[in-house]
PDB file of C-alpha atoms in Angstrom:
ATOM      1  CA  UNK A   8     -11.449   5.910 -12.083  1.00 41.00           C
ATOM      2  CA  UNK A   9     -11.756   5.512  -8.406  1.00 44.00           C
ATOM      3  CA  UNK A  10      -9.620   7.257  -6.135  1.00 46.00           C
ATOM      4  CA  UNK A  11      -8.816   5.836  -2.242  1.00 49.00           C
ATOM      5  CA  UNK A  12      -9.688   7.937   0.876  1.00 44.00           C
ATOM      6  CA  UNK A  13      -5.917   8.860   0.592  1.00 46.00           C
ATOM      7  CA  UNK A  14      -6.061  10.887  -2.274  1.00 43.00           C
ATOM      8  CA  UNK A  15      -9.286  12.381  -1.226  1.00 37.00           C
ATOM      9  CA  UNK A  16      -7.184  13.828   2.073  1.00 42.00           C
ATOM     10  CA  UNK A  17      -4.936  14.741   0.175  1.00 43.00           C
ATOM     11  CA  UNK A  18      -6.507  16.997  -2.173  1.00 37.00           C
ATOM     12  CA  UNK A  19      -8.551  18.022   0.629  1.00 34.00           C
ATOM     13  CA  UNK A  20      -5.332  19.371   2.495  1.00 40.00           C
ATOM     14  CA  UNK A  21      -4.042  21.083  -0.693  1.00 37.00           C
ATOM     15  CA  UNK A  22      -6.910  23.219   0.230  1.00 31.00           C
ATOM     16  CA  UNK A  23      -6.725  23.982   3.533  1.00 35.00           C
ATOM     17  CA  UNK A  24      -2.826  25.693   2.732  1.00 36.00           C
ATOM     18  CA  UNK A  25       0.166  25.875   4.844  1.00 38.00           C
ATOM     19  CA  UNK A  26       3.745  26.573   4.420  1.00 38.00           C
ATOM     20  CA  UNK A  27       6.803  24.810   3.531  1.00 41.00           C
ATOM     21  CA  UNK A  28      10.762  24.712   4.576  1.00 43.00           C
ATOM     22  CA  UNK A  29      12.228  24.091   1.398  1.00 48.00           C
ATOM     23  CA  UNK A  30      14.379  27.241  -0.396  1.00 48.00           C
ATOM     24  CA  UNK A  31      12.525  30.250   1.327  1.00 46.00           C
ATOM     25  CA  UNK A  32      12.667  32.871  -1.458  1.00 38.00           C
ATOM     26  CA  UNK A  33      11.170  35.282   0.204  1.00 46.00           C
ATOM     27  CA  UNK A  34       8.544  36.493   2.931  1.00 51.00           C
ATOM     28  CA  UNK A  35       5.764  35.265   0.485  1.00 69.00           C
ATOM     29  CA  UNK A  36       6.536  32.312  -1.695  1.00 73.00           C
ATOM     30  CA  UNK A  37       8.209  29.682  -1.154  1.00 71.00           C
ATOM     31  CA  UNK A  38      10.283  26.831  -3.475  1.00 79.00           C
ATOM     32  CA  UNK A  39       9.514  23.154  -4.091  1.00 84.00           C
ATOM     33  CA  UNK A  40      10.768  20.524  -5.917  1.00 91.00           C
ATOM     34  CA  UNK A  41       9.071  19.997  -9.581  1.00 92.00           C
ATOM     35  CA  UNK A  42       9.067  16.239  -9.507  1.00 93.00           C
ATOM     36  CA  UNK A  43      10.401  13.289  -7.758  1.00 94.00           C
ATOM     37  CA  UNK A  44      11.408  10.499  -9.587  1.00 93.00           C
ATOM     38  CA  UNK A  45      12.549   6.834  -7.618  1.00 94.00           C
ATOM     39  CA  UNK A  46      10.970   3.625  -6.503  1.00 95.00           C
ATOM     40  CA  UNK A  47       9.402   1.780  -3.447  1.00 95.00           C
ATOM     41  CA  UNK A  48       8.603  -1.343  -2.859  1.00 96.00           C
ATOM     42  CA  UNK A  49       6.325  -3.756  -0.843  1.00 96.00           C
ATOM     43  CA  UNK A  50       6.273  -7.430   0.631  1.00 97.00           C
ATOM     44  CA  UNK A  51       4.112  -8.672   2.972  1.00 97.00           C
ATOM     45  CA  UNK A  52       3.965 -11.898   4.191  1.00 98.00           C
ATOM     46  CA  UNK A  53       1.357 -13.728   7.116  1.00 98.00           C
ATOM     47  CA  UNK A  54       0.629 -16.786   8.551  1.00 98.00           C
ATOM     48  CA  UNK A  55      -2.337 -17.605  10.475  1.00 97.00           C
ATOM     49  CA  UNK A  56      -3.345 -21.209  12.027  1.00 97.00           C
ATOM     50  CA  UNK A  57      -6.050 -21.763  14.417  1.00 95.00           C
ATOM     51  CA  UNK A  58      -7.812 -25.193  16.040  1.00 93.00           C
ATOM     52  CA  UNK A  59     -11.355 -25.566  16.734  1.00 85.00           C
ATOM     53  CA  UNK A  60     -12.389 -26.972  20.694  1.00 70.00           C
ATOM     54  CA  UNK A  61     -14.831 -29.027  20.959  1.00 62.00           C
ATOM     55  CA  UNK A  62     -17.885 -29.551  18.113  1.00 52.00           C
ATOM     56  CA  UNK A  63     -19.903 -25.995  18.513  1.00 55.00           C
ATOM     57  CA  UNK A  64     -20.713 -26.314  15.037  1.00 54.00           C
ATOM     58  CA  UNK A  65     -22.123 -29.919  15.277  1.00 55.00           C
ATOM     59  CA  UNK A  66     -18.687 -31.485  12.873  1.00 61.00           C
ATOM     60  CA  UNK A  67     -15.900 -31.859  15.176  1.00 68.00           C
ATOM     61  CA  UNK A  68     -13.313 -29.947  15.568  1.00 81.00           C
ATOM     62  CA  UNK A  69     -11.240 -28.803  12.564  1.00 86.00           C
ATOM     63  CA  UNK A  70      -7.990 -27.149  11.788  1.00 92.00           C
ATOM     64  CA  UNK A  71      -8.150 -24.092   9.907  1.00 93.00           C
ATOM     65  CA  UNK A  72      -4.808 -22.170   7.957  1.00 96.00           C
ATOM     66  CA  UNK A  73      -4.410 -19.293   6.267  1.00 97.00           C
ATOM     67  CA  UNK A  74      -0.865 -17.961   3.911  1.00 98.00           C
ATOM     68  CA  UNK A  75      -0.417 -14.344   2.205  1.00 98.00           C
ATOM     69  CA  UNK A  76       2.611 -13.537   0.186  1.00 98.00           C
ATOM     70  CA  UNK A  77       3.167 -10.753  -1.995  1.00 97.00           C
ATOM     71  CA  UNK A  78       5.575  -8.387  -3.557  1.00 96.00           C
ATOM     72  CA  UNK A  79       5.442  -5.130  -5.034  1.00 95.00           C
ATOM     73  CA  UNK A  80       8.115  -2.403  -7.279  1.00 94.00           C
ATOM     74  CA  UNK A  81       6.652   0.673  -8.376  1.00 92.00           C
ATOM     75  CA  UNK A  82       9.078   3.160 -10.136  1.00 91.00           C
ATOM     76  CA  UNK A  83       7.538   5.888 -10.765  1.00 90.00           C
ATOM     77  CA  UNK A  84       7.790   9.789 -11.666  1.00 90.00           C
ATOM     78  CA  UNK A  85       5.898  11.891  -9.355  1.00 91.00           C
ATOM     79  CA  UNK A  86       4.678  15.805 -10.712  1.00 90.00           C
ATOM     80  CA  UNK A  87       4.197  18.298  -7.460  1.00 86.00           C
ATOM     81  CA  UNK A  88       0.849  19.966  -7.071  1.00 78.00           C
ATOM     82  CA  UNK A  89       1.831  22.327  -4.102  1.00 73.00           C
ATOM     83  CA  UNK A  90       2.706  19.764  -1.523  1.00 85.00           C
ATOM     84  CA  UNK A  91       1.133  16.956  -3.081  1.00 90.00           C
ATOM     85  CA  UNK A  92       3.382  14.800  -5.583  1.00 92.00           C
ATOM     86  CA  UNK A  93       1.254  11.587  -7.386  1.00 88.00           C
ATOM     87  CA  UNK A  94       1.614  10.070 -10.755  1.00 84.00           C
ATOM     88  CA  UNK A  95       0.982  12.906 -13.951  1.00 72.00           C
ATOM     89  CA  UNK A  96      -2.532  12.004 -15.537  1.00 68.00           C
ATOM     90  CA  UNK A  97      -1.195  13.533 -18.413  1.00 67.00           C
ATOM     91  CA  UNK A  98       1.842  11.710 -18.823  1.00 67.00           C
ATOM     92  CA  UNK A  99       1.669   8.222 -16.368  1.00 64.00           C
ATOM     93  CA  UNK A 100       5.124   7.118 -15.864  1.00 76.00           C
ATOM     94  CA  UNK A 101       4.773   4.047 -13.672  1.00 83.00           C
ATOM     95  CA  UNK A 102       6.013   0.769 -14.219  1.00 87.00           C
ATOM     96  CA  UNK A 103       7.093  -2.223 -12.100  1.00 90.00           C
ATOM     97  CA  UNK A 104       5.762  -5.449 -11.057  1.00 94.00           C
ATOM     98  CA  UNK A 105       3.795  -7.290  -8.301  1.00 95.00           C
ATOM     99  CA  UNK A 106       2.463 -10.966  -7.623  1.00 96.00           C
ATOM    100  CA  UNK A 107       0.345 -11.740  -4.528  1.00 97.00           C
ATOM    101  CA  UNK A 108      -0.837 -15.384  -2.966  1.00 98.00           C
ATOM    102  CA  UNK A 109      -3.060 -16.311  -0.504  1.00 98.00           C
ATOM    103  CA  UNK A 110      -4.174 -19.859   0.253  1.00 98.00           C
ATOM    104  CA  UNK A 111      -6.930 -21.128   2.763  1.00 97.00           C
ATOM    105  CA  UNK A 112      -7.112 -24.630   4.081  1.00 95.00           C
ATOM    106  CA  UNK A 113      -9.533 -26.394   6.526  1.00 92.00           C
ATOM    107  CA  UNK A 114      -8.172 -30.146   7.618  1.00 91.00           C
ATOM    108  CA  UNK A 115      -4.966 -29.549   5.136  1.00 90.00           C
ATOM    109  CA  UNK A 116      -7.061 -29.389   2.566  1.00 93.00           C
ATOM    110  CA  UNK A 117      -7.715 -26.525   0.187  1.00 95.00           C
ATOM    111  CA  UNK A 118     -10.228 -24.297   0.970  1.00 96.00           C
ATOM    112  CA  UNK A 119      -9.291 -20.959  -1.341  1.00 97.00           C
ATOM    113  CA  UNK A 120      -6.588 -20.091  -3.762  1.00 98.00           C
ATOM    114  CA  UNK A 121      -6.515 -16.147  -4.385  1.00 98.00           C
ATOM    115  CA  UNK A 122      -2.997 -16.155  -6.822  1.00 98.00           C
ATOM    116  CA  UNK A 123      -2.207 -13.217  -8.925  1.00 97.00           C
ATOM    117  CA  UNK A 124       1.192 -13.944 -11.005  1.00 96.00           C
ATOM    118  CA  UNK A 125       4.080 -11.522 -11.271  1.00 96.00           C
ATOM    119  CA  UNK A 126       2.425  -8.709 -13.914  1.00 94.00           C
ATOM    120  CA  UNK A 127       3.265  -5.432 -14.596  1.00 91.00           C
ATOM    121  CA  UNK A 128       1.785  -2.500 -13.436  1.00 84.00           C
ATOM    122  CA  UNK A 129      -0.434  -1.010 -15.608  1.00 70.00           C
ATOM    123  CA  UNK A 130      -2.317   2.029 -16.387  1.00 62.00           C
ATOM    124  CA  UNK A 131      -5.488   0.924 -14.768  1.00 57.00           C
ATOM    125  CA  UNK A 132      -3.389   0.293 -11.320  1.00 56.00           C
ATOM    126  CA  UNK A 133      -1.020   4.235 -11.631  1.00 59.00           C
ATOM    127  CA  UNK A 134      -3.362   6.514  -9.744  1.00 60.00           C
ATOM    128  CA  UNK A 135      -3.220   4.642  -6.986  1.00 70.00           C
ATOM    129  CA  UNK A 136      -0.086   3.238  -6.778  1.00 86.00           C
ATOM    130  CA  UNK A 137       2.246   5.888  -4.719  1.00 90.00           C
ATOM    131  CA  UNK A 138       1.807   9.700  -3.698  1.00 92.00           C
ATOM    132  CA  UNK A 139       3.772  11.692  -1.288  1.00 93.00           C
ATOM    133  CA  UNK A 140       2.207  14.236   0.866  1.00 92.00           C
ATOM    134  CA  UNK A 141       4.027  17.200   2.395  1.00 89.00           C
ATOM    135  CA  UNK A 142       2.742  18.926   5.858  1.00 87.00           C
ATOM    136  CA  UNK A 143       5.153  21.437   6.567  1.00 78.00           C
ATOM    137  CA  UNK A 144       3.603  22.836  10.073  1.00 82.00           C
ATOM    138  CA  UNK A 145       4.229  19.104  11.542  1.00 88.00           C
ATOM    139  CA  UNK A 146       7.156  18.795   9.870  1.00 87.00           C
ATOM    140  CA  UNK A 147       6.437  15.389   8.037  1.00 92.00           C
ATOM    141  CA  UNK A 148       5.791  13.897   4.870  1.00 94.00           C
ATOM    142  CA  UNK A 149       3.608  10.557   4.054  1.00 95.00           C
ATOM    143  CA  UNK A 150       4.674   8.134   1.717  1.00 95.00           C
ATOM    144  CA  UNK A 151       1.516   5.885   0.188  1.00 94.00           C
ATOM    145  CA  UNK A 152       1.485   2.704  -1.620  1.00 92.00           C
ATOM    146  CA  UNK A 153      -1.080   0.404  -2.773  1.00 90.00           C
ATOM    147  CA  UNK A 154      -1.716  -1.987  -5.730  1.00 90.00           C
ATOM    148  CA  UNK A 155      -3.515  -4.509  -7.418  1.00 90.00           C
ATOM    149  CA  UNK A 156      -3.437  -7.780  -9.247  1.00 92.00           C
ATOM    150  CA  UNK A 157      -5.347  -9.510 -11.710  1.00 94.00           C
ATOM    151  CA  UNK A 158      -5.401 -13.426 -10.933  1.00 97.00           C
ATOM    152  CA  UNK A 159      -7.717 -15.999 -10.197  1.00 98.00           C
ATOM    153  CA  UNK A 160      -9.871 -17.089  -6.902  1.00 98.00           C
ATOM    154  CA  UNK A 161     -10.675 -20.835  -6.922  1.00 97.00           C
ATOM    155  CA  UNK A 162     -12.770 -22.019  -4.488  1.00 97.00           C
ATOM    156  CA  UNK A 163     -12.490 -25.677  -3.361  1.00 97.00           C
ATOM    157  CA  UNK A 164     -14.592 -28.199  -2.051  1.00 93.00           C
ATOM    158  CA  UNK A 165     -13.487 -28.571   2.184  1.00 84.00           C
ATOM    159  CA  UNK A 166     -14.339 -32.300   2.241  1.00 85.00           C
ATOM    160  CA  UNK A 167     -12.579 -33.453  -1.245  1.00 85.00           C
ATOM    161  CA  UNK A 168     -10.830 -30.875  -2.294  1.00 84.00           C
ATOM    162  CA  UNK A 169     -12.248 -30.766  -5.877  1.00 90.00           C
ATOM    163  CA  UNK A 170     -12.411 -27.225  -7.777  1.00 94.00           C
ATOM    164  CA  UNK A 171     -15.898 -26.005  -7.467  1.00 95.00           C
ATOM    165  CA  UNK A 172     -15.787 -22.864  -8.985  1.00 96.00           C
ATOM    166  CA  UNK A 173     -12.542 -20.402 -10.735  1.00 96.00           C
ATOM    167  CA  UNK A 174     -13.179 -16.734 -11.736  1.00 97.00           C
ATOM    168  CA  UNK A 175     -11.045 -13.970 -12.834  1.00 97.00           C
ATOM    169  CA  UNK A 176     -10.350 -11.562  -9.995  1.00 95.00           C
ATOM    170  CA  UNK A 177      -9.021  -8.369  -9.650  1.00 93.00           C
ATOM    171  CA  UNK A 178      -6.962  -8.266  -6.519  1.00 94.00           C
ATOM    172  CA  UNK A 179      -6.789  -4.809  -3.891  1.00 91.00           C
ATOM    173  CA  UNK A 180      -3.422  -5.260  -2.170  1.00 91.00           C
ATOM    174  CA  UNK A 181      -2.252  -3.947   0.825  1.00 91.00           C
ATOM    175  CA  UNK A 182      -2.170  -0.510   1.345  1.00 91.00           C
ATOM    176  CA  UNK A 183       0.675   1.088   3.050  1.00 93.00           C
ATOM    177  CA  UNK A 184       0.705   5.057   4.435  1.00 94.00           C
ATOM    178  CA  UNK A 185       3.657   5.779   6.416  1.00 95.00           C
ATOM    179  CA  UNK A 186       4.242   9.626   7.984  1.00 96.00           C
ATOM    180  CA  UNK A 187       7.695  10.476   9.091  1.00 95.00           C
ATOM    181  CA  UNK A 188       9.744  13.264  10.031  1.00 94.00           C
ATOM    182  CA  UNK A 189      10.206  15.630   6.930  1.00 88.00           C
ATOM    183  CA  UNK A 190      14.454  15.630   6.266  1.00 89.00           C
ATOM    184  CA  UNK A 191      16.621  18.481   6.099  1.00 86.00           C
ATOM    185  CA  UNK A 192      17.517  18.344   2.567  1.00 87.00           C
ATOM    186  CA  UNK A 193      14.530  17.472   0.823  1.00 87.00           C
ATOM    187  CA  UNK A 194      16.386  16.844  -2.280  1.00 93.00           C
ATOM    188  CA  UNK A 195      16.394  12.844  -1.559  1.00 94.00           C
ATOM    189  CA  UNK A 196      13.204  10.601   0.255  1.00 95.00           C
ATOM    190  CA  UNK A 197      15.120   7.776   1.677  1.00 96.00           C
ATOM    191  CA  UNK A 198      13.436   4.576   4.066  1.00 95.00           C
ATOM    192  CA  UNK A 199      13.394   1.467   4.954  1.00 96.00           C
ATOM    193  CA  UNK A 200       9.919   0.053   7.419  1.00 96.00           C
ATOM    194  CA  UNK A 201       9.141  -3.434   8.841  1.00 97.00           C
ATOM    195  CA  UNK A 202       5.578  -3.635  10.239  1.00 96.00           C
ATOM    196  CA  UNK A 203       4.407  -5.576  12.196  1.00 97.00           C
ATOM    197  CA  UNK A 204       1.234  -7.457  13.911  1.00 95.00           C
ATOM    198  CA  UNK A 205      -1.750 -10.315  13.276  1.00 96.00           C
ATOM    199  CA  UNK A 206      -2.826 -11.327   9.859  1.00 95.00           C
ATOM    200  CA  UNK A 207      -6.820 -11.553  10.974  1.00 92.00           C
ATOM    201  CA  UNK A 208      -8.744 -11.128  14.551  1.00 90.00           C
ATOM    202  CA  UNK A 209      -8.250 -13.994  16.395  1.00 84.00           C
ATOM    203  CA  UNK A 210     -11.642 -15.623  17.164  1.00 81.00           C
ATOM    204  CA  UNK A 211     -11.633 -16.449  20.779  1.00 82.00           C
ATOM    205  CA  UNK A 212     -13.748 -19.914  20.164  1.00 83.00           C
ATOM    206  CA  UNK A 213     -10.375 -20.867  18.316  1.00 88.00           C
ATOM    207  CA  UNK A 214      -7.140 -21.858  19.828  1.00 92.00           C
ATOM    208  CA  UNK A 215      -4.571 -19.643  17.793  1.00 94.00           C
ATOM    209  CA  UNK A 216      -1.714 -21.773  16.977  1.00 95.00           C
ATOM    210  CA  UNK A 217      -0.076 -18.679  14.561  1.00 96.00           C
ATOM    211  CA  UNK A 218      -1.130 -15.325  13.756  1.00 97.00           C
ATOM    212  CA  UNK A 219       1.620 -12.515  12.556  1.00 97.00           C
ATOM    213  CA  UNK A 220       2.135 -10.711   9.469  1.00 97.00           C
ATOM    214  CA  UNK A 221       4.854  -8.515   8.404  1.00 98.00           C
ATOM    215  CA  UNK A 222       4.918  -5.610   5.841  1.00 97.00           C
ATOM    216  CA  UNK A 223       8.283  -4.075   4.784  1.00 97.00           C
ATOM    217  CA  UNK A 224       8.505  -1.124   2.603  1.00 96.00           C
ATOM    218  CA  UNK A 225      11.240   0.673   0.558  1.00 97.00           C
ATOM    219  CA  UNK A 226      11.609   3.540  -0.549  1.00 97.00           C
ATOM    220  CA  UNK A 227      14.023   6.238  -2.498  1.00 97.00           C
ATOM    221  CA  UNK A 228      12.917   9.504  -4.339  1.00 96.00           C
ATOM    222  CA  UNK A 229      14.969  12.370  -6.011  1.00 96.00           C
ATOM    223  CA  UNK A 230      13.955  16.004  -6.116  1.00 95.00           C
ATOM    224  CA  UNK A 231      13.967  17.113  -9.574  1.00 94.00           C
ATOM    225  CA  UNK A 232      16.801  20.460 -10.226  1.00 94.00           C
ATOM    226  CA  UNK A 233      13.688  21.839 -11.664  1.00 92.00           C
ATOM    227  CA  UNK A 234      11.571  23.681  -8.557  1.00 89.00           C
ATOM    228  CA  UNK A 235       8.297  25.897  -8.416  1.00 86.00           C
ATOM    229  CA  UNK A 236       7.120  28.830  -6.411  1.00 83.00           C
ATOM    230  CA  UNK A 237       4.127  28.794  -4.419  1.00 74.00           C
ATOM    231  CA  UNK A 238       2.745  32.147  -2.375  1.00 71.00           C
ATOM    232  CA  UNK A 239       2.484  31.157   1.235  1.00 62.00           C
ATOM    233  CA  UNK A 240      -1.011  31.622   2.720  1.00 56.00           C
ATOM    234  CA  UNK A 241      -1.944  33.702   5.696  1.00 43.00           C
ATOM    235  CA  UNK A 242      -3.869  33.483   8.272  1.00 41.00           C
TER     236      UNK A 242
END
C-alpha cells in the first residue's frame, strides 16, 4: 500500500520526540487522547478559460476550457500513536463518500471527461484519507485529507467530438494539509477553511479569460474519555 509524503513526515516526526500540553501528569509523562472519532469534508471547485492570439501553432486561434468539481465526507475513527492519530490498520473504520468531475473542451467541444460517480470510500482509499498530527513545541496541529475515485477518462476527438478512447481510471484527488493553532481544550478539533487561488499556470501565449479554484474543508473530531501516557523526552 502506498503511503503519501505526509505520512512519511509524520512518522518521521514521531521520531524525532517532543512534548505535549494536554493533562501534564507529571514532570515525565504526559496524557493524550486515545482516539478521535468525527468527520471532515472536502469540495473543490475551478474554472479555467483561456483564448489563443494569433495562429502560433499554424490552426488559428482556439478557445480552450477547463471545469473541476468534487466532493468529499470521510468519517472516520482515528487511534493515537504518540502525537500522530490516522486510521487503525487493524481495525479501519472509515466510511463516507466522494464524486469528482472534470471536463476539458477546445472550440466548445469536448476534449476530456475525467468523472468519478458518488462511491463510497473504501478500504483501498483509508490510509490515506485523514491523519492529524500534533507538534506541541509550535503549538499546532495539522489536519490532512486526501482521496480517490474510481471513474472513467474518455478522451474525445477536438474536431468532431466523437469518443476515441474510454478506460477505467483511478482518480488522486486533491490533497488538503492545513496547520493551525493547537486549542486549549483538546478534547474537540473544530474548523471551517476556504482556499483559495488558480486552477492551472496561466500560459502567457494565452489570454486568460478565467482561472480560480476554491477548496473548502470541514472538519470536527472528539477526544476519546479514554487517554494514554507517554514519557516526555529530553534533551
Amino acid at each position: 500500500m502506498q503511503r503519501g509524503p505526509f505520512f512519511i513526515y509524520m512518522v518521521f516526526a514521531l521520531f524525532l520526540g517532543t512534548g505535549i500540553i494536554y493533562g501534564n501528569v507529571n514532570a515525565d509523562t504526559y496524557s493524550l487522547p486515545k482516539s478521535y472519532e468525527g468527520t471532515a469534508s472536502i469540495k473543490v471547485t475551478g474554472a479555467y478559460h483561456s483564448s489563443s492570439q494569433g495562429a502560433e501553432d499554424g490552426e488559428g486561434s482556439h478557445d480552450y476550457q477547463e471545469t473541476v468539481k468534487q466532493n468529499g465526507t470521510v468519517n472516520a475513527l482515528l487511534v493515537g500513536n504518540y502525537l500522530i492519530y490516522m486510521p487503525a490498520i487493524d481495525k479501519p473504520i472509515v466510511t463516507g463518500t466522494v464524486n469528482y468531475n472534470y471536463h476539458i473542451y477546445r472550440d466548445g467541444k469536448p476534449l476530456i471527461y475525467n468523472i468519478a460517480p458518488s462511491q463510497n470510500i473504501t478500504v483501498q482509499t483509508f490510509q490515506g484519507a485523514i491523519g492529524l498530527y500534533f507538534d506541541s513545541e509550535k503549538k499546532t496541529y495539522t489536519i490532512s485529507m486526501g482521496l480517490g475515485a474510481e471513474g472513467d477518462s474518455t478522451h474525445f476527438n477536438s474536431s468532431t467530438g466523437d469518443v476515441l478512447s474510454q478506460t477505467k481510471k483511478r482518480f488522486e484527488l486533491d490533497k488538503i494539509e492545513l496547520t493551525l493553532p493547537l486549542p486549549k481544550d483538546m478534547k474537540r478539533l473544530k474548523g471551517h477553511r476556504i482556499i483559495t487561488g488558480e486552477l492551472k499556470n496561466p500560459d502567457p501565449k494565452y489570454q486568460i479569460l478565467e482561472n480560480k479554484k476554491t477548496i473548502e474543508i470541514a472538519w470536527e473530531f472528539t477526544a476519546s474519555p479514554e487517554t494514554v501516557e507517554i514519557r516526555a523526552t529530553t534533551k
